Amino acid sequence: MRDEKERNGGILISQEKVIVDDIMNSIITKMIKPGTKLPSENELAEKYRVPRMTVRKALMILEERGFIYAKQGKGRYLKEESMKIQLNLSGKTSFTSKMKQLGYPLKTLNFYCEKISYDPIVYENLKAEPNTAVYKISRMRYLNNEPIAIHNSYVSEARFPSIKDDGPFIESMFAYYQKLGYTDFSSSQTLLSITFPTTAEQELLACKSMVPLMVVESNCIDDQTKTVLEHTKILYRGDKFKYEITID
């Protein structure tokens, strides 16, 4: 029994990857519907003419990527269809307000507020002097009681002198700024990238190590003074949600 299979172009790939690719293709083309139970390991081993262990490794890869899940004693199932979330990158409205306007059942938990060590990128974005204290404020975002994102805000104590005391209680940074007299906001230098979660982020987001995270980094600007209020880094979970990006 061969461990490799030749495909178009004469490229040899492992049977394990063949199984992963075939199941992924069935998911993408909707041949397998969300919630559907997958064939058993024995059935897949017979179909692909490989050892059961090869099938198990392939299924574990799909689980790590967040496409399927196992039910104890019942088998593996394709995850339910991802919820579509509209993200507006203009920076004019807070994430909390956006979700409420769209009718999403959003819950926020502030779980971290600490002074950070000097970070040249964060300090440069904030236009902060090296000897200035900068605080990182992190909030978990939940939709339907499922973790969707980690919001990290970096704020200079020089601009917000009471941020050390106020930070642990902030759920919406925009609401906090508005209480201090800021009214109109925009964003600048918005960057999109993809990463994979650290061990701590896996625990917070209840996801596997190979679930991709969409990273959005930007600066929140006060429109009246054109000064940077905060540098933001948001990690969005990529397996349970689809994101519709707008810039209106």
Short mmCIF file of C-alpha atoms in Angstrom, two decimals:
data_model
loop_
_atom_site.label_atom_id
_atom_site.label_comp_id
_atom_site.label_asym_id
_atom_site.label_seq_id
_atom_site.Cartn_x
_atom_site.Cartn_y
_atom_site.Cartn_z
CA MET A 1 0.00 0.00 0.00
CA ARG A 2 1.62 3.26 -1.10
CA ASP A 3 1.97 6.23 1.25
CA GLU A 4 2.06 8.64 -1.68
CA LYS A 5 -0.23 9.31 -4.61
CA GLU A 6 0.64 10.94 -7.93
CA ARG A 7 -1.56 13.82 -9.03
CA ASN A 8 -1.64 16.09 -12.08
CA GLY A 9 1.83 17.29 -12.97
CA GLY A 10 3.49 14.17 -11.60
CA ILE A 11 3.68 15.56 -8.06
CA LEU A 12 3.73 12.99 -5.28
CA ILE A 13 1.72 13.92 -2.20
CA SER A 14 0.94 11.91 0.90
CA GLN A 15 -2.34 9.97 1.16
CA GLU A 16 -3.01 11.94 4.30
CA LYS A 17 -2.96 15.20 2.31
CA VAL A 18 -5.06 13.62 -0.44
CA ILE A 19 -7.79 12.92 2.11
CA VAL A 20 -7.55 16.42 3.57
CA ASP A 21 -7.72 18.01 0.11
CA ASP A 22 -10.66 15.87 -0.99
CA ILE A 23 -12.70 16.62 2.13
CA MET A 24 -11.81 20.31 1.93
CA ASN A 25 -12.97 20.37 -1.68
CA SER A 26 -16.27 18.77 -0.64
CA ILE A 27 -16.70 21.45 2.04
CA ILE A 28 -15.89 24.33 -0.32
CA THR A 29 -18.19 23.04 -3.08
CA LYS A 30 -21.00 22.43 -0.53
CA MET A 31 -21.07 18.69 -1.30
CA ILE A 32 -20.95 18.26 2.50
CA LYS A 33 -23.54 20.38 4.30
CA PRO A 34 -22.90 22.04 7.69
CA GLY A 35 -23.76 19.68 10.54
CA THR A 36 -23.35 16.57 8.38
CA LYS A 37 -21.74 13.53 9.97
CA LEU A 38 -18.59 12.43 8.13
CA PRO A 39 -17.98 8.80 7.15
CA SER A 40 -16.29 6.74 9.86
CA GLU A 41 -12.53 6.18 9.94
CA ASN A 42 -13.06 2.63 8.69
CA GLU A 43 -15.22 3.79 5.79
CA LEU A 44 -12.69 6.42 4.77
CA ALA A 45 -9.81 3.96 5.12
CA GLU A 46 -11.63 1.59 2.75
CA LYS A 47 -12.47 4.39 0.31
CA TYR A 48 -8.89 5.65 0.07
CA ARG A 49 -7.27 2.22 0.57
CA VAL A 50 -5.07 3.44 3.38
CA PRO A 51 -4.50 2.42 7.02
CA ARG A 52 -6.98 3.75 9.54
CA MET A 53 -4.17 5.72 11.21
CA THR A 54 -3.64 7.70 7.99
CA VAL A 55 -7.32 8.66 7.99
CA ARG A 56 -7.16 9.62 11.66
CA LYS A 57 -4.20 11.94 11.03
CA ALA A 58 -6.07 13.60 8.14
CA LEU A 59 -9.15 14.15 10.29
CA MET A 60 -7.04 15.57 13.10
CA ILE A 61 -5.64 18.14 10.66
CA LEU A 62 -9.18 19.19 9.72
CA GLU A 63 -10.10 19.43 13.41
CA GLU A 64 -7.04 21.61 14.11
CA ARG A 65 -8.06 23.88 11.24
CA GLY A 66 -11.49 24.23 12.78
CA PHE A 67 -13.55 22.67 9.96
CA ILE A 68 -14.84 19.59 11.76
CA TYR A 69 -15.42 18.50 15.35
CA ALA A 70 -15.81 15.20 17.17
CA LYS A 71 -18.70 14.03 19.34
CA GLN A 72 -17.69 11.46 21.93
CA GLY A 73 -18.81 8.04 20.74
CA LYS A 74 -20.71 9.44 17.76
CA GLY A 75 -18.12 10.42 15.17
CA ARG A 76 -17.02 13.60 13.45
CA TYR A 77 -19.20 16.33 12.01
CA LEU A 78 -18.77 19.33 9.73
CA LYS A 79 -19.12 22.54 11.72
CA GLU A 80 -22.22 24.67 11.29
CA GLU A 81 -22.13 27.43 8.69
CA SER A 82 -20.12 30.45 9.78
CA MET A 83 -21.97 33.54 10.94
CA LYS A 84 -21.34 36.57 8.72
CA ILE A 85 -20.10 39.66 10.56
CA GLN A 86 -19.89 43.10 8.93
CA LEU A 87 -16.72 44.97 9.85
CA ASN A 88 -16.44 48.66 9.02
CA LEU A 89 -12.82 49.81 8.92
CA SER A 90 -13.50 53.56 8.79
CA GLY A 91 -12.96 53.90 12.55
CA LYS A 92 -15.88 56.34 12.88
CA THR A 93 -17.99 54.00 15.01
CA SER A 94 -17.02 51.71 17.86
CA PHE A 95 -17.14 47.93 17.46
CA THR A 96 -19.75 47.79 20.23
CA SER A 97 -22.01 50.31 18.45
CA LYS A 98 -21.58 48.56 15.09
CA MET A 99 -22.65 45.22 16.51
CA LYS A 100 -25.63 46.71 18.33
CA GLN A 101 -26.75 48.58 15.19
CA LEU A 102 -26.64 45.32 13.24
CA GLY A 103 -28.58 43.49 15.93
CA TYR A 104 -25.80 41.15 17.03
CA PRO A 105 -25.99 39.87 20.65
CA LEU A 106 -22.60 41.23 21.69
CA LYS A 107 -21.02 40.72 25.10
CA THR A 108 -17.73 42.31 26.19
CA LEU A 109 -15.38 41.29 28.99
CA ASN A 110 -12.45 43.48 30.03
CA PHE A 111 -9.77 41.06 31.23
CA TYR A 112 -6.48 42.95 31.12
CA CYS A 113 -5.06 46.42 31.82
CA GLU A 114 -1.31 46.69 32.35
CA LYS A 115 1.57 48.99 31.52
CA ILE A 116 3.65 47.57 28.67
CA SER A 117 7.39 47.43 28.13
CA TYR A 118 8.75 49.78 25.50
CA ASP A 119 7.57 48.69 22.06
CA PRO A 120 8.95 50.87 19.24
CA ILE A 121 6.04 50.13 16.87
CA VAL A 122 3.33 50.95 19.42
CA TYR A 123 5.18 54.03 20.68
CA GLU A 124 5.76 55.29 17.15
CA ASN A 125 2.07 54.90 16.30
CA LEU A 126 1.06 56.77 19.46
CA LYS A 127 3.74 59.45 18.94
CA ALA A 128 4.74 58.72 22.54
CA GLU A 129 8.11 59.50 24.09
CA PRO A 130 10.15 56.44 25.23
CA ASN A 131 9.83 57.42 28.91
CA THR A 132 6.01 57.72 28.67
CA ALA A 133 3.85 54.99 30.22
CA VAL A 134 1.65 53.14 27.73
CA TYR A 135 -1.13 50.81 28.85
CA LYS A 136 -2.55 47.81 27.06
CA ILE A 137 -6.29 47.28 27.59
CA SER A 138 -7.71 43.96 26.36
CA ARG A 139 -11.36 42.97 25.95
CA MET A 140 -12.93 39.71 24.87
CA ARG A 141 -15.85 39.97 22.44
CA TYR A 142 -18.58 37.32 22.41
CA LEU A 143 -21.44 36.75 19.97
CA ASN A 144 -24.11 34.22 20.96
CA ASN A 145 -21.85 33.50 23.94
CA GLU A 146 -19.05 32.37 21.61
CA PRO A 147 -15.70 34.20 21.58
CA ILE A 148 -15.24 36.11 18.34
CA ALA A 149 -12.31 38.46 18.97
CA ILE A 150 -9.68 39.87 21.29
CA HIS A 151 -9.50 43.68 21.20
CA ASN A 152 -6.19 45.16 22.34
CA SER A 153 -5.98 48.94 22.76
CA TYR A 154 -2.72 50.76 23.50
CA VAL A 155 -3.14 54.14 25.19
CA SER A 156 -0.60 56.72 26.38
CA GLU A 157 -0.83 57.86 29.98
CA ALA A 158 0.46 61.27 28.87
CA ARG A 159 -2.76 61.77 26.88
CA PHE A 160 -5.07 60.02 29.35
CA PRO A 161 -3.60 60.53 32.86
CA SER A 162 -6.24 58.37 34.62
CA ILE A 163 -6.00 55.42 32.23
CA LYS A 164 -4.29 53.21 34.85
CA ASP A 165 -7.34 53.48 37.13
CA ASP A 166 -10.00 53.70 34.41
CA GLY A 167 -8.61 51.00 32.11
CA PRO A 168 -9.80 47.86 33.98
CA PHE A 169 -13.43 49.03 33.69
CA ILE A 170 -13.52 50.09 30.03
CA GLU A 171 -15.60 47.96 27.66
CA SER A 172 -15.84 50.48 24.80
CA MET A 173 -12.88 52.80 24.19
CA PHE A 174 -15.05 55.11 22.07
CA ALA A 175 -17.54 55.50 24.93
CA TYR A 176 -14.63 56.32 27.23
CA TYR A 177 -13.30 58.97 24.84
CA GLN A 178 -16.76 60.49 24.42
CA LYS A 179 -17.06 60.93 28.19
CA LEU A 180 -13.83 62.92 28.02
CA GLY A 181 -15.19 65.24 25.32
CA TYR A 182 -14.01 63.57 22.10
CA THR A 183 -16.83 63.26 19.57
CA ASP A 184 -15.61 62.44 16.06
CA PHE A 185 -13.22 59.65 15.16
CA SER A 186 -11.48 58.13 12.16
CA SER A 187 -8.76 55.54 11.61
CA SER A 188 -5.40 55.53 9.87
CA GLN A 189 -2.79 53.01 8.75
CA THR A 190 -5.19 50.06 8.82
CA LEU A 191 -3.31 46.81 8.26
CA LEU A 192 -4.78 43.33 7.67
CA SER A 193 -2.82 40.14 8.21
CA ILE A 194 -3.27 36.49 9.17
CA THR A 195 -1.71 34.69 12.12
CA PHE A 196 -2.26 31.62 14.28
CA PRO A 197 -3.14 31.73 17.98
CA THR A 198 -0.68 31.41 20.81
CA THR A 199 -1.50 28.97 23.60
CA ALA A 200 -3.05 31.79 25.65
CA GLU A 201 -5.09 33.00 22.67
CA GLN A 202 -6.31 29.46 21.97
CA GLU A 203 -7.70 29.32 25.50
CA LEU A 204 -9.32 32.75 25.28
CA LEU A 205 -10.85 32.15 21.85
CA ALA A 206 -11.70 28.46 22.48
CA CYS A 207 -10.01 27.42 19.25
CA LYS A 208 -7.33 25.03 17.99
CA SER A 209 -3.74 25.95 17.20
CA MET A 210 -4.22 25.89 13.41
CA VAL A 211 -7.35 28.05 13.33
CA PRO A 212 -6.35 31.22 11.43
CA LEU A 213 -6.89 34.59 13.08
CA MET A 214 -7.50 37.75 11.08
CA VAL A 215 -5.47 40.60 12.56
CA VAL A 216 -6.63 44.21 12.10
CA GLU A 217 -4.23 46.94 13.25
CA SER A 218 -5.04 50.64 13.10
CA ASN A 219 -4.83 53.98 14.88
CA CYS A 220 -7.88 55.76 16.29
CA ILE A 221 -7.73 59.45 15.40
CA ASP A 222 -9.52 62.39 16.99
CA ASP A 223 -10.91 64.21 13.94
CA GLN A 224 -10.84 67.66 15.52
CA THR A 225 -7.19 67.69 16.56
CA LYS A 226 -5.93 64.96 14.18
CA THR A 227 -4.06 63.36 17.08
CA VAL A 228 -3.75 59.63 17.74
CA LEU A 229 -5.86 58.49 20.69
CA GLU A 230 -4.93 54.83 20.59
CA HIS A 231 -3.22 52.10 18.62
CA THR A 232 -5.46 49.05 18.18
CA LYS A 233 -4.73 45.41 17.42
CA ILE A 234 -7.73 43.11 17.05
CA LEU A 235 -7.58 39.33 16.61
CA TYR A 236 -10.68 37.88 14.95
CA ARG A 237 -11.34 34.15 15.12
CA GLY A 238 -11.44 32.72 11.59
CA ASP A 239 -13.31 29.42 11.88
CA LYS A 240 -16.71 30.40 13.28
CA PHE A 241 -17.27 33.68 11.47
CA LYS A 242 -17.06 35.24 8.02
CA TYR A 243 -16.17 38.91 7.79
CA GLU A 244 -17.64 41.37 5.30
CA ILE A 245 -15.21 44.27 5.08
CA THR A 246 -16.59 47.77 4.39
CA ILE A 247 -15.00 51.23 4.58
CA ASP A 248 -18.09 53.46 4.51
#
